[in-house]
Short mmCIF file of C-alpha atoms in Angstrom, two decimals:
data_model
loop_
_atom_site.label_atom_id
_atom_site.label_comp_id
_atom_site.label_asym_id
_atom_site.label_seq_id
_atom_site.Cartn_x
_atom_site.Cartn_y
_atom_site.Cartn_z
CA MET A 1 0.00 0.00 0.00
CA LYS A 2 1.43 3.36 -1.04
CA PRO A 3 1.76 6.09 1.60
CA ASN A 4 -0.74 8.91 1.25
CA GLU A 5 0.11 12.60 1.06
CA THR A 6 -0.26 13.18 4.81
CA GLU A 7 2.11 10.34 5.65
CA LEU A 8 4.69 11.63 3.18
CA LYS A 9 4.44 15.10 4.70
CA LEU A 10 4.94 13.73 8.22
CA LEU A 11 7.90 11.66 7.06
CA SER A 12 9.45 14.75 5.48
CA GLU A 13 9.01 16.72 8.72
CA ILE A 14 10.62 13.90 10.72
CA MET A 15 13.63 13.85 8.40
CA GLN A 16 13.99 17.62 8.67
CA LEU A 17 13.89 17.44 12.47
CA LYS A 18 16.51 14.66 12.45
CA MET A 19 18.78 16.75 10.23
CA LYS A 20 18.31 19.77 12.50
CA LEU A 21 19.14 17.67 15.55
CA GLU A 22 22.30 16.28 13.94
CA SER A 23 23.33 19.80 12.96
CA THR A 24 22.87 20.98 16.55
CA ARG A 25 24.89 18.05 17.88
CA ARG A 26 27.66 18.68 15.37
CA ALA A 27 27.83 22.37 16.29
CA ALA A 28 27.95 21.52 20.00
CA ARG A 29 30.83 19.08 19.46
CA GLU A 30 32.81 21.52 17.33
CA SER A 31 32.57 24.36 19.87
CA SER A 32 34.13 24.08 23.31
CA VAL A 33 33.75 26.14 26.46
CA LYS A 34 37.40 27.14 26.18
CA SER A 35 37.01 28.47 22.63
CA LEU A 36 33.82 30.33 23.52
CA VAL A 37 35.47 31.96 26.53
CA SER A 38 38.55 32.99 24.54
CA GLY A 39 36.34 35.06 22.25
CA SER A 40 34.55 36.78 25.12
CA SER A 41 35.59 39.23 27.80
CA LEU A 42 34.82 37.13 30.87
CA PRO A 43 36.89 38.24 33.88
CA VAL A 44 39.21 35.71 35.49
CA TYR A 45 38.68 34.89 39.17
CA SER A 46 41.12 37.07 41.11
CA ASP A 47 39.76 36.70 44.62
CA LEU A 48 38.13 33.38 45.42
CA PRO A 49 35.56 33.23 48.20
CA THR A 50 36.86 31.28 51.17
CA LEU A 51 34.72 28.97 53.27
CA ALA A 52 35.03 28.84 57.03
CA PRO A 53 33.40 26.26 59.33
CA VAL A 54 30.61 27.74 61.42
CA PHE A 55 29.45 24.56 63.14
CA THR A 56 30.89 21.07 63.53
CA LEU A 57 28.12 18.51 63.93
CA ARG A 58 28.92 15.56 66.19
CA ALA A 59 26.34 12.91 67.02
CA HIS A 60 26.92 9.70 65.05
CA SER A 61 29.02 6.82 66.35
CA THR A 62 29.70 5.35 62.88
CA LYS A 63 30.11 6.43 59.27
CA VAL A 64 27.48 8.78 57.85
CA HIS A 65 25.87 7.85 54.52
CA ASP A 66 24.24 11.11 53.50
CA VAL A 67 23.78 14.79 54.34
CA VAL A 68 20.58 16.48 53.12
CA TRP A 69 19.21 20.02 53.48
CA SER A 70 15.53 20.70 54.07
CA ASP A 71 13.82 22.92 51.49
CA THR A 72 13.95 25.92 53.83
CA ASP A 73 17.63 25.34 54.79
CA GLN A 74 16.68 25.63 58.46
CA TYR A 75 17.36 21.94 59.02
CA LEU A 76 20.03 19.50 57.94
CA LEU A 77 19.55 15.73 57.99
CA THR A 78 22.48 13.37 58.58
CA VAL A 79 21.94 9.65 57.92
CA GLY A 80 24.20 7.41 60.01
CA ALA A 81 25.20 3.81 59.38
CA GLU A 82 24.02 2.95 62.90
CA GLY A 83 20.46 3.64 61.69
CA LEU A 84 19.89 7.07 63.23
CA ILE A 85 18.75 10.12 61.28
CA VAL A 86 19.72 13.29 63.13
CA VAL A 87 17.83 16.51 62.37
CA TRP A 88 20.03 19.56 63.01
CA ASP A 89 18.96 23.17 63.46
CA THR A 90 21.41 24.95 61.15
CA THR A 91 20.89 28.35 62.77
CA VAL A 92 22.51 27.22 66.03
CA GLY A 93 24.30 23.99 65.06
CA LEU A 94 22.44 21.89 67.62
CA ILE A 95 20.34 18.73 67.43
CA HIS A 96 16.67 19.46 66.76
CA ASN A 97 15.52 15.85 66.86
CA VAL A 98 16.66 12.26 66.38
CA LEU A 99 14.82 9.58 64.43
CA ASP A 100 15.48 5.86 64.93
CA GLY A 101 15.47 4.19 61.52
CA THR A 102 17.40 1.04 62.37
CA SER A 103 14.58 -1.15 61.10
CA ILE A 104 14.98 0.17 57.54
CA GLN A 105 18.80 0.53 57.49
CA PRO A 106 18.64 4.01 55.92
CA VAL A 107 21.22 5.33 53.45
CA THR A 108 19.43 8.50 52.33
CA ALA A 109 16.58 10.80 53.36
CA ALA A 110 14.51 13.86 52.49
CA SER A 111 12.31 16.11 54.57
CA SER A 112 9.67 18.79 54.43
CA GLY A 113 10.76 22.36 55.07
CA ASP A 114 9.79 22.23 58.74
CA ALA A 115 11.24 18.71 59.18
CA ARG A 116 7.92 17.41 60.49
CA GLN A 117 7.87 14.86 57.66
CA VAL A 118 11.01 12.79 57.07
CA PHE A 119 11.29 10.25 54.25
CA CYS A 120 13.95 7.56 54.77
CA GLY A 121 15.11 4.90 52.33
CA GLY A 122 17.86 2.34 52.26
CA LEU A 123 18.81 -1.31 52.32
CA CYS A 124 15.38 -2.54 53.40
CA ALA A 125 14.02 -1.70 49.91
CA ASN A 126 11.34 0.66 51.19
CA VAL A 127 10.87 4.38 51.71
CA VAL A 128 9.22 5.13 55.04
CA LEU A 129 7.50 8.40 55.91
CA PHE A 130 7.98 9.35 59.55
CA GLN A 131 5.63 12.00 60.90
CA SER A 132 6.61 14.18 63.85
CA MET A 133 4.20 13.91 66.77
CA HIS A 134 4.29 16.90 69.11
CA GLN A 135 5.12 16.42 72.77
CA THR A 136 5.32 18.91 75.61
CA ALA A 137 8.64 20.35 76.73
CA ASP A 138 8.56 18.14 79.85
CA GLU A 139 8.36 15.03 77.68
CA GLY A 140 11.50 15.94 75.72
CA TYR A 141 11.90 15.76 71.97
CA SER A 142 8.88 15.31 69.74
CA ILE A 143 8.77 11.74 68.52
CA TYR A 144 8.51 10.44 64.96
CA GLU A 145 5.98 7.75 64.10
CA ASN A 146 5.86 5.50 61.06
CA HIS A 147 3.13 6.97 58.86
CA PHE A 148 3.36 5.46 55.34
CA VAL A 149 5.52 2.86 53.58
CA TYR A 150 6.39 3.17 49.88
CA GLU A 151 7.42 -0.33 48.82
CA HIS A 152 10.33 -1.03 46.48
CA SER A 153 12.03 -4.27 45.49
CA SER A 154 15.64 -3.14 45.99
CA GLN A 155 17.88 -0.67 47.79
CA VAL A 156 16.72 2.95 47.61
CA ASN A 157 19.59 5.31 46.76
CA SER A 158 17.91 8.68 46.25
CA ILE A 159 14.76 10.52 47.37
CA ARG A 160 13.47 13.91 46.23
CA LEU A 161 10.34 15.80 47.24
CA LEU A 162 8.34 17.32 44.38
CA SER A 163 5.62 19.95 44.37
CA GLY A 164 2.00 18.87 44.47
CA SER A 165 2.47 16.27 47.21
CA LYS A 166 4.64 14.06 45.00
CA LEU A 167 7.69 11.97 45.85
CA LEU A 168 10.47 10.91 43.45
CA THR A 169 12.55 7.86 44.39
CA GLY A 170 15.42 6.06 42.70
CA ALA A 171 16.29 2.44 43.47
CA ALA A 172 18.72 -0.23 42.33
CA ASN A 173 16.25 -2.43 40.43
CA ASP A 174 13.02 -0.43 40.31
CA GLY A 175 14.28 2.53 38.29
CA ALA A 176 12.71 5.87 39.17
CA LEU A 177 9.22 6.05 40.63
CA ILE A 178 6.90 8.98 41.30
CA TRP A 179 4.48 8.55 44.18
CA ASP A 180 1.41 10.37 45.38
CA ILE A 181 2.40 10.90 49.01
CA GLU A 182 -1.08 10.74 50.54
CA SER A 183 -2.51 7.82 48.56
CA VAL A 184 0.81 5.89 48.56
CA LYS A 185 0.31 5.04 44.88
CA VAL A 186 2.82 5.03 42.04
CA THR A 187 1.83 7.61 39.42
CA GLY A 188 4.86 7.25 37.15
CA LYS A 189 7.46 4.58 36.34
CA TYR A 190 10.76 5.30 34.60
CA ALA A 191 12.55 2.02 33.94
CA HIS A 192 16.32 1.54 33.97
CA ASN A 193 17.16 -1.84 32.51
CA LEU A 194 20.32 -3.62 33.67
CA CYS A 195 21.59 -0.71 35.79
CA ALA A 196 20.99 0.86 39.19
CA ILE A 197 20.04 4.48 39.81
CA GLU A 198 22.70 6.12 41.96
CA CYS A 199 21.47 9.74 41.99
CA LEU A 200 18.64 12.04 40.91
CA GLY A 201 18.74 15.62 39.66
CA LEU A 202 16.02 18.25 39.31
CA LEU A 203 16.61 21.14 36.93
CA SER A 204 16.31 24.75 38.08
CA GLY A 205 13.88 27.18 36.47
CA SER A 206 10.14 27.12 35.92
CA GLU A 207 10.38 26.06 32.27
CA GLU A 208 12.03 22.79 33.22
CA ALA A 209 9.92 22.05 36.30
CA ASN A 210 8.71 18.79 34.78
CA ILE A 211 12.16 17.50 33.84
CA PHE A 212 14.37 15.30 36.01
CA LEU A 213 17.65 13.47 35.45
CA THR A 214 18.96 10.12 36.64
CA GLY A 215 22.57 9.03 37.02
CA ALA A 216 23.22 5.31 36.95
CA SER A 217 25.81 2.62 37.55
CA ASP A 218 26.36 2.23 33.79
CA GLY A 219 27.74 5.78 33.53
CA GLN A 220 24.66 7.04 31.67
CA ILE A 221 22.66 10.16 32.48
CA ARG A 222 19.06 9.98 31.32
CA GLN A 223 16.53 12.78 30.94
CA TRP A 224 12.87 12.18 31.75
CA ASP A 225 9.63 14.15 31.58
CA ILE A 226 7.39 13.70 34.61
CA ARG A 227 4.33 14.09 32.37
CA GLN A 228 5.39 11.16 30.15
CA PRO A 229 5.99 8.06 32.30
CA GLU A 230 7.93 5.22 30.67
CA SER A 231 9.05 7.57 27.87
CA LEU A 232 12.78 8.40 27.80
CA VAL A 233 13.48 11.95 26.57
CA SER A 234 17.22 11.61 25.90
CA ILE A 235 20.48 9.95 26.93
CA PHE A 236 23.60 12.09 27.27
CA GLU A 237 27.15 11.17 26.33
CA ALA A 238 28.24 8.87 29.11
CA HIS A 239 30.84 8.72 31.83
CA SER A 240 33.06 5.65 31.83
CA SER A 241 31.99 4.66 35.35
CA THR A 242 29.22 5.13 37.94
CA VAL A 243 27.59 8.57 38.14
CA ASN A 244 27.65 9.74 41.76
CA CYS A 245 25.95 13.14 41.54
CA ILE A 246 24.03 15.50 39.25
CA ARG A 247 23.77 19.20 40.05
CA PRO A 248 21.83 21.84 38.05
CA LEU A 249 23.19 25.25 37.11
CA PRO A 250 20.97 28.29 37.82
CA ASN A 251 20.05 28.96 34.18
CA GLY A 252 17.74 25.93 34.06
CA TYR A 253 19.38 24.28 31.04
CA ASN A 254 22.90 23.32 32.07
CA PHE A 255 23.96 20.78 34.66
CA VAL A 256 27.13 19.07 35.85
CA SER A 257 27.75 15.48 36.86
CA GLY A 258 30.47 13.77 38.88
CA SER A 259 31.61 10.19 38.45
CA GLU A 260 33.91 7.46 39.70
CA ASP A 261 35.89 8.00 36.48
CA THR A 262 37.39 11.14 38.20
CA GLU A 263 35.65 13.52 35.77
CA ILE A 264 33.07 16.29 35.99
CA HIS A 265 31.00 16.76 32.83
CA LEU A 266 29.12 19.90 31.80
CA TYR A 267 25.95 19.33 29.75
CA ASP A 268 23.12 21.29 28.18
CA THR A 269 19.67 19.69 28.12
CA ARG A 270 19.10 21.08 24.62
CA THR A 271 21.80 18.79 23.23
CA ASP A 272 23.11 15.46 24.45
CA VAL A 273 26.86 16.03 24.08
CA ILE A 274 29.50 16.90 26.69
CA LEU A 275 30.26 20.64 26.58
CA ALA A 276 33.30 20.49 28.88
CA THR A 277 35.22 18.05 31.07
CA TYR A 278 36.87 19.00 34.36
CA SER A 279 39.45 16.57 35.72
CA ASP A 280 42.86 16.72 37.35
CA PRO A 281 44.27 13.23 37.93
CA HIS A 282 47.78 14.42 38.83
CA TYR A 283 47.97 16.13 42.17
CA PRO A 284 50.44 14.83 44.79
CA VAL A 285 49.05 14.01 48.21
CA SER A 286 50.81 11.88 50.80
CA HIS A 287 47.96 10.46 52.84
CA THR A 288 50.31 8.77 55.29
CA SER A 289 51.90 12.03 56.37
CA LEU A 290 48.87 14.31 56.08
CA ALA A 291 47.60 15.26 59.53
CA GLU A 292 45.84 18.58 59.03
CA PRO A 293 43.91 20.12 56.13
CA ASP A 294 45.96 22.24 53.76
CA SER A 295 45.20 24.36 50.74
CA ILE A 296 46.92 25.69 47.67
CA SER A 297 45.95 28.14 44.94
CA ILE A 298 46.82 27.64 41.31
CA ALA A 299 48.55 31.03 41.31
CA HIS A 300 51.18 29.67 43.72
CA SER A 301 51.57 26.16 42.29
CA GLU A 302 54.60 25.18 40.23
CA GLY A 303 52.79 22.30 38.60
CA PRO A 304 51.61 18.88 39.73
CA LEU A 305 53.55 15.71 40.29
CA GLY A 306 52.21 12.30 39.35
CA PHE A 307 49.17 11.14 41.28
CA GLU A 308 45.98 9.51 40.12
CA SER A 309 42.93 11.02 41.82
CA ALA A 310 39.88 9.06 42.92
CA GLY A 311 36.23 9.47 42.00
CA VAL A 312 34.14 12.62 42.31
CA SER A 313 31.75 12.10 45.22
CA ASP A 314 29.79 15.35 45.10
CA ILE A 315 29.66 18.82 43.51
CA ALA A 316 28.47 22.17 44.85
CA VAL A 317 27.44 24.94 42.43
CA SER A 318 27.81 28.63 43.31
CA PRO A 319 24.82 31.02 43.10
CA SER A 320 26.03 32.35 39.74
CA GLY A 321 26.87 28.92 38.36
CA ARG A 322 30.40 30.09 37.53
CA LEU A 323 32.20 28.26 40.35
CA LEU A 324 32.13 24.52 41.05
CA ILE A 325 33.41 22.86 44.21
CA SER A 326 34.00 19.12 43.93
CA GLY A 327 34.62 16.72 46.79
CA CYS A 328 36.69 13.67 45.87
CA LYS A 329 37.72 10.38 47.40
CA ASP A 330 41.42 11.31 47.12
CA TRP A 331 40.84 13.59 50.15
CA GLY A 332 40.73 16.65 47.89
CA VAL A 333 38.37 19.60 47.49
CA TYR A 334 38.76 21.14 44.03
CA TYR A 335 37.53 24.60 42.98
CA TRP A 336 36.74 24.95 39.26
CA ASP A 337 35.95 27.96 37.12
CA VAL A 338 33.32 26.71 34.65
CA ALA A 339 34.97 28.87 32.00
CA GLN A 340 38.39 27.22 32.54
CA PRO A 341 37.96 23.45 32.24
CA ASN A 342 41.66 22.75 31.71
CA ARG A 343 42.75 23.31 35.35
CA TRP A 344 41.41 23.76 38.86
CA ILE A 345 41.88 27.24 40.32
CA HIS A 346 42.13 26.25 43.98
CA TYR A 347 42.72 23.03 45.88
CA GLU A 348 42.33 22.01 49.52
CA THR A 349 43.14 18.76 51.27
CA GLU A 350 41.16 17.11 54.04
CA ILE A 351 42.15 14.24 56.33
CA GLY A 352 39.84 11.72 54.74
CA PRO A 353 37.74 11.09 51.61
CA VAL A 354 35.36 13.98 50.89
CA ILE A 355 31.93 12.36 50.50
CA ARG A 356 29.56 15.35 50.49
CA VAL A 357 29.80 19.04 49.62
CA ALA A 358 26.07 19.75 49.86
CA MET A 359 25.14 23.31 48.90
CA SER A 360 22.09 24.70 50.66
CA ASN A 361 19.06 25.46 48.50
CA ARG A 362 19.46 29.21 48.98
CA LYS A 363 23.22 28.99 48.28
CA THR A 364 24.17 30.56 51.62
CA ALA A 365 25.97 27.61 53.22
CA LEU A 366 27.69 24.35 52.39
CA ALA A 367 27.62 21.12 54.41
CA MET A 368 30.88 19.20 54.02
CA MET A 369 31.20 15.59 55.13
CA THR A 370 34.53 13.78 55.18
CA TRP A 371 35.18 10.20 56.15
CA ASP A 372 38.00 10.94 58.57
CA PRO A 373 38.94 8.36 61.23
CA LYS A 374 35.79 9.79 62.81
CA THR A 375 33.29 11.12 60.29
CA ARG A 376 33.40 14.91 60.31
CA ILE A 377 30.44 17.08 59.27
CA ARG A 378 30.80 20.85 59.11
CA ILE A 379 28.51 23.67 58.04
CA MET A 380 30.64 26.14 56.07
CA ARG A 381 29.83 29.73 55.14
CA PRO A 382 31.75 32.26 53.02
CA HIS A 383 33.63 35.00 54.83
#
């Protein structure tokens, strides 16, 4: 049967769109951030902001899996390997409440702005909503009670709260799921075949409010539309190892990712190619002799010696999106100018692997977690 005129017209439009897409990809590959910057008049960083610890948070007796800010930034959640989730008041650096999650072996969490609702997920393959029940001052802390259970079939690695009473979860075997919080029903499934979701990312900006990203154990970053369950929007050029974190830039289109392959990638959601790569696998650190944190600026460095760095655990993005701070498992904290992908502009050493550099939602503070001999968690602010 011969195609009719309408079918031929649609086929022609599809071919034109494919050609336009290939042209966009080709242009993105041919241009680099470095070449674009060289033709502009962007100023070079002359005076980097320095971060100073305001509070050191001590409560856990074991390693800490995750550090998560509440939406309002008033509270910080720390998820310990002993099963306790500690809710900290970030204005005073003191414990606000403690939640016992030993029954679910939590590895990550999320909370409402007032921390009255805490969602915990982990090895038990479920996400549990704990609701704060008020008690009088004489009775001590308010207690948390198990309110709802969102069942998964494998370890839950990431949880994000969405608007409209929705919950986004990422698990090892279930892919990404969107839940209605009150009805405890799945409203969207986003399958990941033969790989585990390691992290989730939500894009900034109202235009992209329905878009989210997943980073997986296969090195792939996938883009999804909340309104189109089971329909993959795009797959970006991959890392060569597990993706540990995805962080949006303020413009709503760009984002960065960090991986076990030691690299940070810069992407644009309007194309699926890597715009820039940030990596420095050659900085000398003697872990055996390092006792106290140290720092060095690129302006005073005579060049690196041979050393292969470890994976990128986490990335913090500055309010402007120009500065990146990456925490790595080689005990290093790297400062990157997005416009200068060839070299870090500042470097600091810690006394253990840097697992989290969690920027607050309002970009006014950073929570840094290092796996020192005793896990150290600090709230840092610029000064």
